Amino acid sequence: MDTETSERLRTGQREATLEARGLRKSYAGGFEAVKGIDFRVYEGECFGFLGPNGAGKTSTMRMIYGGAEPTGGELTVVGLDIRRDERNVKRRIGVVPQENNLDEDLTVRENLLVYARYFDLPRKLAQARADELLEFVQLTDKRGAEVEQLSGGMKRRLLIARALVNDPDLVVLDEPTTGLDPQARHLVWEKLRELTGRGKTLALTTHYMEEAARLCDRLVIMEGGKVVSEGSPRSLIEQHVSPQVLEFRADRGSLDRLLPVVEETADAVENREEEVLVYTAAADALLEKVEASGIPIEHTVRRQAGLEDVFLRLTGRSLTD
Amino acid sequence: MKGRIRLPSPRGTFRVWQRNATIFRKFWKTALGPNLFEPLLYLAALGLGLGAFIQEEGIQGQSYPQYIAPGLLASNAMFAASFESTFNTFVKLKIDRVYEAVITTPVNAEDVVAGEYLWAGTRAALYGTGFLAVLTALGFIFSPDALLVSSFWALLIPPLLLLVGVMFSVMGTLFTSLIGRIDLYAYYFTLVVTPLFLFSGIFFPVDDFPAPIPQIAWFTPLYHAVNACRELASGPSIGVLVDVGWMVVFTAALALVPIYFMRRRLIS
């Protein structure tokens, strides 16, 4: 049974929490940020939108939470048409924006309480949920602090807590760890994994491969407003690249001589400015061959293929460009 | 969908108002002080200082302090609502991005704007109530024969100031919804707020000027707010209904315009 089939079996019975068909977004001035994309996010899964800046990820997110109006196609969020049922969609989703927009005039706990009122939560329930969520994101000690006293990581965790105040069916996160230091990033990942563990449906954007690989059950790779591929991280790697990657670094002349040597046996070769990437299932044999050729290589790295390689194969560009 | 004008929901409007009230409860004591003090400065400098040069009979049968005090109530409401709907709203829109967060909840952009109108009106009414109390007390203490506030109709001044506040909030929000830089408010205050303050009949009766001055004044908002306050402070004539009606119609006619533009700024 191939991975595609098992994926279909695994997800086939489940309800789509989020579904887009031919979704488009163009802005005043004619810029087309999203050029007709399709995706389907099932209940309980963590779904990623991976792509470089300008790929259309944020525009897609904004359309999901009502921050942008689609210019074409269909978008169904928690079973409701976003155009017809905007308010009810917003009632049932949680949003973690790319940049902090906490209410600076309110304390940490008040941010959650005031936000809960926007959802008409009864006071008692709001208080109980605020305390529970502060515990969850490890900010109980900071409950009375002003927002500006928080570190970047704490603010992001508070944003996550705020997005959960209405116990949403879908949580939308736009680059949840961008700008955080590694420690803070790991803590956010841990919290997001806990959420998926509890069965929450997450849709997140990222330009970090590691993040997508760690968190997402399935993802789409976006580039220039289009979806270029879709699948689980593992199936994307299996589908698009060979399991092993060899990276050769040397001066340009040596690399040019290296190319004909590796091209014969490799599954694919990526010729970049300062390095040559070789995708292969038989790394040992290939390494021997390169050694035998006597071409001077400054530096050789051997590693497992990852999503970055998929992206590179699909678009010819690095994700972090 | 984009071009459609949307009406705010009462629930969402109330939630936005409530957010502002929550914050105001924290700092109202420090905010109230300057707001009471400033009109008192005008009253002292102009009412007493300039008033000393004004003939015995005063203006329209009133002493000069008696004449200007109700007008200052109206202008105080204008300033409170104008600051709220310009600088404060701009910060929430562009700097703290409070609205961006609010509109991802069931509260829509149109509710945000309506909630801000109502809040600016509330703030104007709260400040106005404090100032009204001070004027009443000063009248009893310093000039019992010519009270600054002499009619029980003055109890209707706070709700009137709520209307005045909402009216100026609509105007200020309209300007806010159209500008991109905070320094452009200098134009709004210099070209709109200050001229209204000086030429709406607070300090001298514009009705006595030759045409077309009174006619022009009739088409400006603060003129009617000043008239209505003055009437209520000393016992109204039926004419007060015209002033109130003018403000209601003007506010209602303009209210949806900033909602339209703000929605376009918040939702791309």
XYZ file of C-alpha atoms in Angstrom:
589
model
C 0.000 0.000 0.000
C 1.559 3.302 -1.000
C 1.468 6.349 1.236
C -1.071 8.183 -0.900
C -3.599 5.378 -0.483
C -3.033 5.022 3.222
C -3.404 8.743 3.601
C -6.696 8.666 1.787
C -7.879 5.795 3.963
C -6.763 7.541 7.095
C -8.442 10.818 6.263
C -11.297 9.637 4.078
C -13.798 9.182 6.895
C -13.088 12.509 8.479
C -14.850 15.783 8.040
C -13.060 18.581 6.230
C -12.651 21.456 8.698
C -11.221 23.731 6.064
C -11.594 23.507 2.330
C -10.578 25.743 -0.547
C -11.424 25.337 -4.223
C -9.859 27.590 -6.811
C -9.243 30.192 -4.115
C -7.881 33.488 -5.419
C -6.830 36.780 -3.958
C -5.758 39.873 -5.813
C -5.221 43.270 -4.259
C -6.017 46.750 -5.432
C -3.371 47.597 -8.017
C -3.717 44.166 -9.585
C -1.195 42.155 -7.584
C -2.341 38.557 -7.518
C -1.151 36.986 -4.252
C -3.084 33.715 -4.469
C -3.661 32.289 -7.940
C -6.302 29.618 -7.559
C -5.390 27.086 -4.893
C -7.097 23.968 -3.593
C -6.592 22.320 -0.238
C -8.542 20.340 2.306
C -7.780 20.168 6.004
C -9.392 17.367 7.978
C -10.613 17.428 11.521
C -7.872 16.802 14.051
C -4.918 17.250 11.756
C -2.154 19.774 11.680
C -1.918 21.196 8.199
C 0.954 23.343 7.000
C 1.418 25.959 4.323
C 5.108 25.935 3.558
C 6.739 28.460 1.313
C 9.068 31.439 1.093
C 7.975 34.989 1.848
C 5.609 36.207 -0.852
C 4.275 32.735 -1.673
C 0.732 33.757 -0.704
C 0.631 32.023 2.687
C -0.398 35.035 4.735
C -3.039 36.080 2.187
C -4.486 32.583 2.429
C -4.539 32.777 6.229
C -6.158 36.194 6.137
C -8.934 34.904 3.916
C -9.600 32.087 6.393
C -10.093 34.438 9.327
C -11.846 37.245 7.511
C -8.932 39.661 7.309
C -9.072 39.556 3.510
C -11.941 38.907 1.148
C -11.406 36.224 -1.514
C -11.585 37.545 -5.058
C -12.441 34.166 -6.510
C -13.106 30.526 -5.734
C -14.663 28.939 -2.694
C -13.557 28.815 0.897
C -15.367 26.754 3.496
C -14.253 27.116 7.104
C -15.672 24.841 9.826
C -18.318 23.837 7.320
C -19.460 27.404 6.621
C -19.010 29.616 3.571
C -16.704 32.419 4.662
C -18.502 34.953 2.466
C -21.965 34.239 3.760
C -21.263 33.325 7.362
C -18.276 35.451 8.332
C -19.405 36.067 11.892
C -20.182 32.418 12.629
C -16.891 31.304 11.129
C -15.036 33.752 13.360
C -16.977 32.491 16.373
C -15.532 29.016 15.877
C -11.916 29.681 14.969
C -8.877 30.934 16.863
C -6.263 33.140 15.222
C -2.580 33.567 16.044
C -1.386 36.448 13.846
C 2.070 36.808 12.403
C 2.817 39.933 14.405
C 1.884 40.576 17.979
C -1.377 42.477 18.350
C -2.052 41.954 22.034
C -3.941 44.737 23.756
C -1.159 46.799 25.310
C -3.569 48.671 27.586
C -4.540 45.468 29.353
C -2.669 43.047 31.597
C -1.878 39.486 30.543
C -4.980 38.013 32.146
C -7.215 40.908 31.086
C -6.177 40.286 27.494
C -7.819 36.880 27.726
C -10.870 38.103 29.639
C -11.605 41.004 27.288
C -11.059 38.748 24.297
C -13.463 36.198 25.781
C -16.130 38.917 25.903
C -15.860 39.394 22.143
C -17.103 35.789 21.937
C -19.861 36.437 24.497
C -18.399 33.966 26.965
C -20.066 34.205 30.375
C -17.824 35.857 32.946
C -17.311 32.791 35.172
C -16.437 30.564 32.251
C -14.086 33.205 30.832
C -12.241 33.483 34.143
C -11.889 29.727 34.500
C -10.693 29.380 30.933
C -8.252 32.271 31.212
C -6.595 30.699 34.252
C -6.500 27.285 32.636
C -4.955 28.696 29.443
C -2.367 30.746 31.323
C -1.356 27.521 33.021
C -1.203 25.773 29.650
C 1.124 28.359 28.112
C 3.106 28.697 31.363
C 2.260 32.322 32.021
C 0.434 31.954 35.329
C 3.216 33.886 37.098
C 2.758 36.741 34.639
C -1.032 36.982 34.894
C -0.985 40.501 36.329
C 1.937 41.786 34.229
C 1.613 44.437 31.540
C 1.980 43.061 28.021
C 5.035 45.188 27.271
C 6.925 43.468 30.097
C 6.728 40.117 28.300
C 9.503 38.644 26.157
C 8.847 37.819 22.510
C 8.328 34.147 23.320
C 5.906 34.930 26.130
C 3.904 37.253 23.884
C 3.622 34.509 21.293
C 2.441 32.051 23.939
C -0.119 34.569 25.153
C -1.325 34.966 21.569
C -1.765 31.203 21.427
C -3.695 31.226 24.704
C -5.856 34.070 23.393
C -6.625 32.093 20.227
C -7.930 29.233 22.390
C -10.225 31.279 24.591
C -13.349 30.354 22.599
C -12.385 26.646 22.465
C -12.186 26.865 18.651
C -12.743 24.054 16.149
C -9.841 25.354 14.079
C -6.754 27.291 15.099
C -5.084 29.348 12.384
C -1.450 30.266 13.017
C 0.515 32.571 10.736
C 4.224 31.875 11.188
C 3.874 30.985 14.865
C 7.606 30.902 15.605
C 9.078 33.520 13.276
C 11.426 35.811 15.164
C 11.704 33.591 18.253
C 14.953 32.278 19.676
C 15.453 28.486 19.516
C 14.392 27.897 23.104
C 11.191 29.880 22.750
C 10.525 28.163 19.432
C 10.789 24.708 21.009
C 8.372 25.688 23.741
C 5.854 26.895 21.141
C 6.270 23.647 19.193
C 5.685 21.675 22.360
C 2.457 23.581 23.017
C 1.233 23.122 19.450
C 1.944 19.407 19.611
C -0.030 19.240 22.842
C -2.908 20.884 21.018
C -2.882 18.387 18.175
C -2.612 15.682 20.830
C -5.896 16.956 22.222
C -7.473 16.655 18.791
C -7.469 20.343 17.795
C -7.303 21.106 14.098
C -4.433 23.428 13.246
C -3.620 25.284 10.048
C -0.267 27.015 10.108
C 2.103 28.759 7.765
C 5.832 28.560 8.068
C 9.000 29.011 6.127
C 10.887 26.674 8.413
C 11.228 23.149 7.082
C 11.972 21.815 10.498
C 8.761 23.284 11.834
C 6.673 21.777 9.063
C 8.365 18.395 9.412
C 7.904 18.328 13.184
C 4.352 19.580 13.438
C 2.437 18.907 10.262
C 0.551 15.743 9.357
C 0.137 17.077 5.863
C 1.182 20.213 4.072
C 1.109 22.094 0.833
C 4.178 23.713 -0.623
C 3.373 27.147 -2.014
C 5.314 29.236 -4.447
C 4.236 32.382 -6.281
C 0.607 32.118 -5.179
C 0.223 28.499 -6.250
C 0.348 25.105 -4.589
C 3.242 23.201 -6.116
C 2.866 19.997 -4.136
C 0.835 18.401 -1.397
C 1.200 15.482 0.996
C 2.661 14.356 4.293
C 6.264 15.445 4.913
C 7.411 11.871 4.404
C 5.416 11.282 1.236
C 6.637 14.567 -0.228
C 10.218 13.546 0.349
C 9.661 10.056 -1.072
C 7.770 11.432 -4.024
C 10.156 14.170 -5.034
C 13.653 13.395 -3.850
C 15.927 10.417 -3.257
C 16.448 9.440 0.353
C 20.039 10.651 0.611
C 21.699 13.919 -0.223
C 25.376 14.572 -0.779
C 26.518 18.150 -0.693
C 29.841 18.941 -2.345
C 31.482 22.270 -1.811
C 34.440 23.359 -3.900
C 35.581 26.104 -6.225
C 33.562 26.611 -9.401
C 36.053 24.886 -11.664
C 36.102 21.717 -9.610
C 32.338 21.691 -9.350
C 32.043 21.946 -13.119
C 34.312 18.940 -13.458
C 32.351 17.101 -10.784
C 29.014 17.461 -12.572
C 29.568 14.884 -15.364
C 30.951 12.423 -12.808
C 27.901 12.487 -10.533
C 25.234 13.027 -13.183
C 25.670 9.482 -14.515
C 24.582 7.697 -11.330
C 22.619 10.283 -9.329
C 18.815 10.463 -9.368
C 19.017 14.208 -9.497
C 21.639 16.905 -9.297
C 21.164 20.445 -8.097
C 23.885 22.742 -9.383
C 24.095 25.805 -7.181
C 26.552 28.650 -7.046
C 28.877 27.323 -4.369
C 27.835 23.727 -4.091
C 26.475 20.738 -5.929
C 23.676 18.750 -4.324
C 23.321 15.147 -5.362
C 20.219 13.074 -4.653
C 20.763 9.353 -4.630
C 19.727 6.055 -3.120
C 23.325 4.748 -3.316
C 25.437 7.324 -1.572
C 28.386 5.028 -0.805
C 29.000 4.042 -4.399
C 28.707 7.625 -5.532
C 31.145 8.874 -2.905
C 33.687 6.273 -3.963
C 33.324 7.383 -7.537
C 33.919 11.001 -6.652
C 36.989 10.082 -4.625
C 38.330 7.987 -7.501
C 37.939 10.927 -9.871
C 40.494 12.911 -7.884
C 38.568 16.163 -8.130
C 39.471 18.333 -5.124
C 36.391 18.812 -2.925
C 36.710 21.140 0.042
C 33.799 19.856 1.981
C 31.386 16.963 1.673
C 28.181 16.587 3.676
C 26.070 13.492 3.663
C 22.554 13.700 5.057
C 18.978 12.500 4.822
C 16.766 14.345 2.358
C 14.339 16.823 3.902
C 11.539 19.164 2.939
C 14.046 21.831 1.987
C 15.276 19.491 -0.739
C 11.723 18.921 -1.919
C 11.228 22.613 -2.147
C 14.473 23.079 -3.971
C 13.597 20.329 -6.438
C 10.147 21.745 -7.068
C 10.976 25.391 -7.432
C 14.716 25.586 -7.956
C 14.823 28.024 -5.060
C 15.765 27.800 -1.447
C 12.944 28.373 1.042
C 14.848 31.005 2.942
C 15.570 33.161 -0.112
C -19.486 42.184 -1.096
C -16.661 44.628 -0.759
C -18.659 47.672 -1.726
C -21.633 46.819 0.439
C -22.223 49.032 3.429
C -22.733 46.987 6.544
C -24.721 47.954 9.571
C -23.083 47.378 12.949
C -24.527 44.834 15.357
C -25.566 46.149 18.787
C -23.788 43.265 20.517
C -20.455 43.824 18.769
C -20.758 47.576 19.274
C -21.289 47.044 22.994
C -18.248 44.724 23.257
C -15.972 47.359 21.772
C -17.456 50.014 24.052
C -16.922 47.629 26.973
C -13.253 47.139 26.106
C -12.686 50.879 26.265
C -14.679 51.180 29.480
C -12.512 48.465 31.088
C -9.384 50.451 30.311
C -10.943 53.790 31.254
C -11.792 52.435 34.709
C -8.065 52.091 35.325
C -7.084 55.664 34.603
C -10.199 57.826 34.815
C -8.959 59.692 37.854
C -5.843 60.921 36.107
C -7.731 61.589 32.866
C -10.518 63.596 34.453
C -8.295 66.255 36.059
C -7.003 68.092 32.972
C -10.383 67.788 31.330
C -12.062 69.667 34.146
C -9.254 72.118 34.527
C -8.996 73.285 30.937
C -12.517 74.698 30.569
C -12.084 76.337 33.963
C -9.049 78.153 32.577
C -11.145 79.517 29.730
C -13.850 80.471 32.135
C -11.389 82.322 34.350
C -9.419 84.044 31.581
C -12.323 84.973 29.329
C -15.337 84.858 31.602
C -13.770 86.884 34.377
C -10.840 88.555 32.597
C -12.435 89.579 29.323
C -15.869 89.662 30.943
C -14.761 92.584 33.114
C -14.648 94.741 29.955
C -18.043 93.679 28.749
C -20.837 96.130 29.547
C -23.006 95.795 32.604
C -25.935 94.314 30.738
C -23.814 91.386 29.430
C -24.930 89.425 26.373
C -28.575 88.586 25.737
C -29.429 89.431 29.314
C -26.723 87.179 30.754
C -23.461 87.992 32.513
C -20.434 87.117 30.400
C -19.414 84.055 32.482
C -23.055 82.930 32.358
C -23.025 83.354 28.603
C -19.868 81.365 27.845
C -20.090 78.578 30.477
C -22.622 76.374 28.600
C -20.714 76.854 25.347
C -17.593 75.551 27.044
C -19.543 72.434 28.005
C -20.230 71.864 24.324
C -16.674 72.558 23.180
C -15.294 70.347 25.940
C -17.368 67.474 24.545
C -16.099 68.268 21.051
C -12.473 68.151 22.189
C -12.926 64.928 24.191
C -14.581 63.124 21.271
C -12.163 64.570 18.733
C -9.071 63.368 20.581
C -10.673 59.988 21.104
C -11.548 59.530 17.437
C -8.285 60.896 16.059
C -5.111 60.159 18.029
C -6.533 57.356 20.179
C -8.251 55.646 17.275
C -5.179 56.012 15.082
C -3.031 54.278 17.701
C -5.519 51.423 17.985
C -5.732 51.178 14.195
C -2.127 51.505 13.089
C 0.234 51.248 16.058
C -1.179 48.827 18.642
C -3.349 47.171 15.993
C -6.094 46.488 18.498
C -8.765 46.451 15.790
C -6.857 43.922 13.717
C -7.134 41.517 16.665
C -10.761 42.350 17.453
C -12.045 41.704 13.934
C -10.815 38.107 13.981
C -13.499 37.508 16.635
C -17.275 37.645 16.015
C -16.958 41.424 16.376
C -16.816 42.916 12.867
C -15.091 46.039 11.571
C -18.383 47.951 11.481
C -18.981 47.096 15.154
C -15.532 48.412 16.012
C -16.296 51.800 14.466
C -19.759 52.052 16.020
C -18.341 51.013 19.408
C -15.772 53.777 19.142
C -18.487 56.339 18.302
C -20.424 55.299 21.346
C -17.351 55.304 23.536
C -16.294 58.795 22.434
C -19.822 59.963 23.211
C -19.698 58.319 26.620
C -16.380 59.899 27.429
C -17.642 63.312 26.341
C -20.723 62.862 28.524
C -18.672 61.716 31.538
C -16.292 64.666 31.344
C -19.207 66.964 30.652
C -21.063 65.737 33.724
C -18.049 66.493 35.903
C -17.672 69.929 34.380
C -21.381 70.625 34.697
C -21.233 69.779 38.401
C -18.295 72.133 38.876
C -20.068 74.966 36.993
C -23.212 74.523 39.055
C -21.239 74.605 42.292
C -19.168 77.648 41.215
C -22.370 79.506 40.376
C -23.838 78.862 43.823
C -20.608 79.859 45.536
C -19.525 82.949 43.592
C -22.549 84.398 41.844
C -25.803 83.239 43.469
C -27.780 86.043 41.719
C -26.524 85.029 38.260
C -26.117 81.239 38.431
C -23.933 79.670 35.730
C -26.432 76.823 35.528
C -29.881 77.973 36.475
C -32.416 75.433 35.177
C -33.346 71.854 36.021
C -33.351 71.260 32.273
C -29.574 71.127 32.696
C -30.027 67.524 33.809
C -30.492 66.799 30.108
C -27.054 68.184 29.286
C -25.161 64.880 29.846
C -27.296 62.936 27.334
C -27.025 65.909 24.982
C -23.223 65.753 25.309
C -23.381 62.043 24.472
C -24.957 63.043 21.161
C -22.393 65.834 20.670
C -19.589 63.351 21.397
C -20.914 60.790 18.918
C -21.294 63.541 16.297
C -17.669 64.680 16.642
C -16.474 61.094 16.844
C -18.062 60.438 13.451
C -16.254 63.484 12.031
C -12.909 62.566 13.624
C -13.203 58.918 12.595
C -13.928 59.995 9.036
C -10.661 61.930 8.988
C -8.821 59.031 10.648
C -10.183 56.569 8.104
C -8.709 58.638 5.278
C -5.221 59.497 6.523
C -2.068 57.422 6.703
C 0.127 59.539 8.941
C -0.531 60.743 12.455
C 0.960 64.215 11.873
C -1.866 65.059 9.464
C -4.131 65.598 12.480
C -2.581 69.050 12.777
C -4.694 69.944 9.706
C -7.846 68.556 11.232
C -7.407 70.454 14.466
C -6.257 73.702 12.875
C -8.741 73.767 10.025
C -11.776 72.131 11.608
C -11.744 71.912 15.392
C -10.202 75.272 16.298
C -12.345 77.376 13.889
C -15.452 75.640 15.211
C -14.334 76.393 18.739
C -13.839 80.099 17.982
C -16.790 80.779 15.662
C -19.695 78.730 16.991
C -21.126 81.302 19.344
C -19.319 80.277 22.512
C -17.603 83.633 23.117
C -19.834 86.013 21.128
C -23.216 85.661 19.422
C -22.701 84.875 15.738
C -26.392 85.461 15.039
C -25.852 89.234 15.297
C -23.302 89.262 12.472
C -24.357 90.335 8.961
C -25.253 87.673 6.384
C -23.915 85.212 5.474
C -22.066 84.618 8.802
C -25.087 83.330 10.778
C -26.178 81.238 7.786
C -22.747 79.653 7.527
C -22.704 79.012 11.264
C -26.058 77.270 10.986
C -24.451 74.615 8.787
C -21.699 73.790 11.296
C -22.072 71.211 14.063
C -20.699 72.946 17.151
C -23.004 75.943 16.664
C -26.017 73.735 17.383
C -24.294 71.982 20.292
C -23.540 75.372 21.887
C -27.105 76.607 21.316
C -28.604 73.478 22.833
C -26.318 73.565 25.889
C -27.062 77.246 26.487
C -30.792 76.673 26.267
C -30.737 73.719 28.632
C -28.536 75.541 31.152
C -30.983 78.426 31.521
C -34.343 76.935 30.531
C -34.996 75.956 26.912
C -37.262 77.367 24.230
C -38.849 75.159 21.603
C -35.950 76.121 19.311
C -33.710 73.629 21.106
C -35.470 70.862 19.206
C -34.179 72.290 15.929
C -30.594 72.176 17.215
C -30.937 68.627 18.526
C -32.684 67.549 15.338
C -29.924 69.091 13.235
C -27.269 67.120 15.127
C -29.203 63.846 14.926
C -29.693 64.176 11.168
C -26.096 65.256 10.542
C -24.699 62.395 12.656
C -26.958 59.764 11.123
C -26.248 60.934 7.589
C -22.485 60.782 8.077
C -22.107 57.771 10.392
C -21.882 55.068 7.744
C -19.166 56.782 5.721
C -16.285 56.191 8.196
C -17.599 52.638 8.712
C -17.202 52.025 4.994
C -13.671 53.436 4.823
C -12.475 51.833 8.061
C -13.690 48.452 6.913
C -11.684 48.856 3.742
C -8.612 49.680 5.775
C -9.029 46.724 8.091
C -10.037 44.120 5.527
C -8.032 43.874 2.344
